[in-house]
């Protein structure tokens, strides 16, 4: 099996497992479909924005939950944003944690919120690593002159 | 110049100009791509205030006078934004003499019937759930085709 085919197979395996394990959902496929020759780095750009945005939000959440007197409305606003951006990217597991997180905000449940923050962070780091690996494989395939298989 | 290329040029100039308003950078980027993929020109704004300025309705009258106001065919705004919400923006557009005819689409990640009703009552053309798909935008694009003034051209349909 030549180098390109091997890379393509790895890509398919990796992408398929991401969907199967719920890290990514159909929205990510939608993003890939939006990419074209006029904007060949679209997915990488959006994903990068998501990473930057997420790291800011996680920091803001940590700060907000460390306050003497916690403003749960503010915490909820950050979670809402995080839920939105993760949903737009197709980062399903992150989004799901955010849903639970918002419920704890409504209840003003600090312990619940802290647990969710940790979970959100973990899920974010997981999906970030996996996406980076996926996009890396894509790059390698393209550089080797191959085309990126579409996962439907 | 042969007629077919002239038509091409005209269509280029008459590409609908969409104003996308959203506080999320990720969503602005995605919506921009969705609309440019559907042959629209896109301008984005991160909040309602900036959107109003781009529509020539900014509070600073000097901004209005000096600013070349692009001809916006459609406003697509997120509902949940800090400060001026999408609903507030919708109201301001519909209350203004100059721009009340511009269709406004509200997008939201939350499916709240009372919210949807409120927006439609205030004059929103449509309420669409996020995240938007290419099919949502294609549908909007077709609708825009038929509400655009044809400027004397015969509408042959697609």
Coordinates of C-alpha atoms in Angstrom, one line a residue:
Chain A
X1 CA 0.0 0.0 0.0
X2 CA 1.5 3.3 -1.0
X3 CA 2.0 6.2 1.3
X4 CA -1.1 8.2 0.2
X5 CA -3.4 5.2 0.5
X6 CA -2.1 4.4 3.9
X7 CA -2.6 8.0 5.1
X8 CA -6.1 8.0 3.6
X9 CA -6.9 4.8 5.4
X10 CA -5.7 6.3 8.7
X11 CA -7.7 9.4 8.0
X12 CA -10.9 7.4 7.4
X13 CA -10.3 5.3 10.5
X14 CA -9.7 8.3 12.7
X15 CA -12.6 10.3 11.4
X16 CA -15.0 7.4 11.6
X17 CA -14.0 6.8 15.2
X18 CA -14.6 10.4 16.1
X19 CA -18.1 10.3 14.8
X20 CA -18.8 6.9 16.3
X21 CA -17.6 7.9 19.7
X22 CA -19.6 11.1 19.6
X23 CA -16.8 13.6 19.6
X24 CA -18.0 15.0 16.4
X25 CA -21.5 15.2 14.9
X26 CA -23.0 16.0 11.5
X27 CA -22.3 19.7 11.9
X28 CA -18.6 19.0 11.4
X29 CA -19.4 17.2 8.1
X30 CA -21.4 20.3 7.1
X31 CA -18.3 22.5 7.7
X32 CA -16.2 20.2 5.5
X33 CA -18.7 20.5 2.8
X34 CA -18.5 24.2 2.9
X35 CA -14.8 24.1 2.1
X36 CA -13.8 24.6 -1.5
X37 CA -11.0 25.8 -3.8
X38 CA -11.7 29.4 -3.1
X39 CA -11.1 28.8 0.6
X40 CA -9.2 25.6 1.0
X41 CA -8.3 26.4 4.7
X42 CA -11.8 27.1 5.8
X43 CA -12.1 24.2 8.2
X44 CA -8.7 24.8 9.7
X45 CA -9.5 28.5 10.2
X46 CA -12.9 27.8 11.8
X47 CA -11.5 25.1 14.1
X48 CA -8.6 27.4 15.1
X49 CA -11.1 30.2 16.0
X50 CA -13.0 27.6 18.0
X51 CA -9.8 26.7 19.9
X52 CA -9.0 30.3 20.7
X53 CA -12.5 31.1 21.7
X54 CA -12.8 28.0 23.9
X55 CA -9.6 28.7 25.8
X56 CA -10.8 32.2 26.6
X57 CA -14.2 30.9 27.7
X58 CA -12.8 28.2 29.9
X59 CA -10.5 30.8 31.6
X60 CA -13.5 33.2 32.1
X61 CA -15.5 30.4 33.6
X62 CA -12.8 29.4 36.0
X63 CA -12.5 33.1 37.1
X64 CA -16.2 33.5 37.4
X65 CA -16.6 30.5 39.6
X66 CA -13.8 31.6 41.9
X67 CA -15.5 34.8 42.9
X68 CA -16.5 35.4 46.5
X69 CA -20.0 36.1 45.3
X70 CA -20.7 34.2 42.1
X71 CA -22.7 35.8 39.4
X72 CA -24.5 32.8 37.9
X73 CA -26.0 34.8 35.2
X74 CA -22.5 35.6 34.0
X75 CA -21.4 32.0 34.3
X76 CA -24.5 31.0 32.3
X77 CA -23.7 33.5 29.6
X78 CA -20.2 32.1 29.1
X79 CA -21.6 28.5 29.1
X80 CA -24.2 29.6 26.5
X81 CA -21.4 30.9 24.3
X82 CA -19.4 27.8 24.7
X83 CA -22.4 25.6 23.9
X84 CA -23.0 27.7 20.8
X85 CA -19.6 27.6 19.4
X86 CA -19.1 23.9 20.1
X87 CA -22.4 23.2 18.5
X88 CA -21.4 25.2 15.4
X89 CA -18.2 23.2 15.0
X90 CA -19.9 19.8 15.7
X91 CA -18.0 19.2 19.0
X92 CA -20.9 17.2 20.3
X93 CA -19.5 16.0 23.6
X94 CA -18.4 19.5 24.6
X95 CA -21.9 20.7 23.7
X96 CA -23.6 18.0 25.8
X97 CA -21.5 19.0 28.9
X98 CA -22.6 22.6 28.4
X99 CA -26.2 21.6 28.4
X100 CA -25.8 20.0 31.9
X101 CA -23.7 22.9 33.0
X102 CA -26.4 25.4 32.2
X103 CA -28.9 23.4 34.4
X104 CA -26.5 23.7 37.3
X105 CA -26.2 27.4 36.7
X106 CA -30.0 27.7 36.8
X107 CA -29.9 25.9 40.2
X108 CA -27.0 28.0 41.4
X109 CA -25.3 24.7 42.2
X110 CA -21.6 25.5 42.7
X111 CA -20.4 21.9 43.1
X112 CA -22.3 20.9 40.0
X113 CA -20.8 23.8 38.1
X114 CA -17.3 23.0 39.2
X115 CA -17.7 19.4 38.1
X116 CA -19.0 20.5 34.7
X117 CA -16.2 23.0 34.2
X118 CA -13.7 20.2 34.7
X119 CA -15.7 17.9 32.3
X120 CA -15.9 20.7 29.8
X121 CA -12.2 21.3 30.0
X122 CA -11.5 17.5 29.6
X123 CA -13.8 17.1 26.6
X124 CA -12.5 20.2 25.0
X125 CA -8.9 19.0 25.3
X126 CA -9.8 15.6 23.9
X127 CA -11.6 17.0 20.9
X128 CA -8.9 19.5 20.3
X129 CA -6.2 16.8 20.3
X130 CA -8.3 14.6 18.0
X131 CA -9.1 17.4 15.6
X132 CA -5.5 18.4 15.4
X133 CA -4.6 14.8 14.6
X134 CA -7.3 14.7 11.9
X135 CA -6.3 17.9 10.3
X136 CA -2.7 16.9 10.4
X137 CA -3.5 13.7 8.5
X138 CA -5.4 15.9 6.0
X139 CA -2.4 18.1 5.5
X140 CA -0.1 15.1 5.0
X141 CA -2.5 13.6 2.4
X142 CA -2.7 16.8 0.5
X143 CA 1.1 17.3 0.6
X144 CA 1.6 13.8 -0.7
X145 CA -0.6 14.7 -3.7
X146 CA -3.7 12.8 -2.6
X147 CA -7.2 13.8 -2.0
X148 CA -9.0 13.8 1.3
X149 CA -11.7 11.2 1.6
X150 CA -15.1 12.5 2.4
X151 CA -16.8 10.9 5.4
X152 CA -20.5 11.0 5.2
Chain B
X1 CA -19.4 42.6 -25.7
X2 CA -21.7 39.6 -26.2
X3 CA -25.0 39.5 -24.3
X4 CA -24.2 36.4 -22.2
X5 CA -21.2 38.1 -20.6
X6 CA -23.1 41.2 -20.0
X7 CA -25.7 39.2 -18.1
X8 CA -22.9 37.7 -16.0
X9 CA -21.6 41.1 -15.1
X10 CA -25.0 42.4 -14.1
X11 CA -25.5 39.4 -11.9
X12 CA -22.2 40.0 -10.2
X13 CA -23.2 43.5 -9.3
X14 CA -26.6 42.5 -8.2
X15 CA -25.5 39.7 -5.9
X16 CA -27.6 40.2 -2.8
X17 CA -25.7 41.8 0.0
X18 CA -26.3 40.1 3.4
X19 CA -25.5 41.6 6.8
X20 CA -24.7 38.9 9.3
X21 CA -24.8 40.0 13.0
X22 CA -23.5 37.7 15.7
X23 CA -21.3 38.2 18.7
X24 CA -19.6 34.8 18.1
X25 CA -16.6 35.0 15.9
X26 CA -16.9 31.3 15.0
X27 CA -20.6 31.7 13.9
X28 CA -19.8 34.9 11.9
X29 CA -17.2 33.0 10.0
X30 CA -19.4 30.0 9.3
X31 CA -22.4 32.1 8.3
X32 CA -20.2 34.2 6.0
X33 CA -19.1 31.1 4.2
X34 CA -22.6 29.7 4.0
X35 CA -23.8 32.9 2.3
X36 CA -20.8 33.4 0.0
X37 CA -21.2 29.8 -1.1
X38 CA -24.7 30.8 -2.2
X39 CA -23.4 33.7 -4.3
X40 CA -24.1 36.5 -1.8
X41 CA -21.9 39.4 -0.8
X42 CA -21.5 39.3 3.0
X43 CA -20.7 41.9 5.6
X44 CA -20.5 40.9 9.2
X45 CA -21.0 42.8 12.4
X46 CA -20.3 41.7 16.0
X47 CA -23.2 43.6 17.6
X48 CA -26.4 45.5 17.0
X49 CA -24.8 48.9 17.3
X50 CA -22.3 48.2 14.5
X51 CA -25.1 46.6 12.4
X52 CA -27.1 49.8 12.7
X53 CA -24.2 51.9 11.7
X54 CA -23.7 49.7 8.6
X55 CA -27.3 50.2 7.8
X56 CA -26.9 53.9 8.0
X57 CA -28.8 54.2 11.3
X58 CA -25.9 54.8 13.6
X59 CA -26.4 57.2 16.5
X60 CA -23.5 59.4 15.4
X61 CA -24.9 61.4 12.5
X62 CA -21.5 62.1 11.2
X63 CA -20.9 58.4 10.7
X64 CA -24.1 58.3 8.7
X65 CA -23.2 61.2 6.5
X66 CA -19.7 60.2 5.7
X67 CA -20.4 56.5 5.5
X68 CA -21.1 55.0 2.1
X69 CA -24.1 52.9 3.0
X70 CA -24.1 49.6 1.2
X71 CA -27.4 48.3 -0.2
X72 CA -28.3 45.5 2.2
X73 CA -30.8 43.0 0.9
X74 CA -31.1 40.9 4.0
X75 CA -30.2 41.0 7.7
X76 CA -29.4 37.8 9.5
X77 CA -29.0 38.3 13.2
X78 CA -28.4 36.1 16.2
X79 CA -31.0 36.4 18.9
X80 CA -28.8 36.2 22.0
X81 CA -26.3 38.9 22.0
X82 CA -25.1 41.0 25.0
X83 CA -26.3 44.6 25.0
X84 CA -28.6 44.9 22.0
X85 CA -30.3 41.6 21.3
X86 CA -31.3 40.4 17.9
X87 CA -34.9 41.2 18.9
X88 CA -33.9 44.8 19.8
X89 CA -32.1 45.1 16.5
X90 CA -35.2 43.8 14.6
X91 CA -37.4 46.4 16.3
X92 CA -35.0 49.2 15.4
X93 CA -35.0 48.1 11.8
X94 CA -38.7 47.8 11.6
X95 CA -39.3 51.1 13.3
X96 CA -37.0 53.0 11.0
X97 CA -38.4 54.7 7.9
X98 CA -35.4 54.0 5.7
X99 CA -34.7 50.4 6.4
X100 CA -37.9 48.8 7.6
X101 CA -38.4 47.0 4.2
X102 CA -35.2 45.0 4.7
X103 CA -36.1 41.4 5.6
X104 CA -34.6 40.3 8.9
X105 CA -34.0 36.7 9.8
X106 CA -33.5 35.8 13.4
X107 CA -31.3 32.8 14.2
X108 CA -31.0 31.2 17.6
X109 CA -29.6 28.0 19.2
X110 CA -32.7 27.8 21.4
X111 CA -36.1 26.6 20.3
X112 CA -38.4 28.8 22.4
X113 CA -41.9 29.1 21.0
X114 CA -42.7 32.4 22.8
X115 CA -39.4 33.8 21.5
X116 CA -40.2 32.7 18.0
X117 CA -43.7 34.2 18.1
X118 CA -42.4 37.4 19.5
X119 CA -39.9 37.8 16.7
X120 CA -42.4 36.9 13.9
X121 CA -44.9 39.4 15.4
X122 CA -42.3 42.1 15.4
X123 CA -41.8 41.5 11.7
X124 CA -39.0 39.0 11.4
X125 CA -39.3 37.2 8.0
X126 CA -38.2 34.0 9.5
X127 CA -36.7 32.3 12.7
X128 CA -34.1 29.7 12.0
X129 CA -32.5 27.3 14.5
X130 CA -28.7 27.3 14.7
X131 CA -26.5 25.9 13.5
X132 CA -27.5 26.9 10.1
X133 CA -27.1 24.5 7.2
X134 CA -26.3 25.0 3.6
X135 CA -29.9 23.9 2.8
X136 CA -31.3 26.7 5.0
X137 CA -29.3 29.3 3.2
X138 CA -30.2 27.9 -0.3
X139 CA -33.8 28.2 0.6
X140 CA -33.3 31.8 1.8
X141 CA -31.4 32.5 -1.4
X142 CA -34.3 31.3 -3.6
X143 CA -36.7 33.5 -1.6
X144 CA -34.5 36.5 -2.1
X145 CA -34.5 35.8 -5.8
X146 CA -38.2 36.5 -6.0
X147 CA -38.4 39.4 -3.6
X148 CA -35.6 41.3 -5.3
X149 CA -36.9 44.0 -7.6
X150 CA -36.3 42.7 -11.1
X151 CA -35.4 46.1 -12.6
X152 CA -37.3 45.3 -15.8
X153 CA -35.7 41.9 -16.4
X154 CA -38.0 39.1 -17.0
X155 CA -38.0 36.5 -14.2
X156 CA -37.5 33.2 -15.9
X157 CA -37.4 31.2 -12.7
X158 CA -34.6 28.7 -11.9

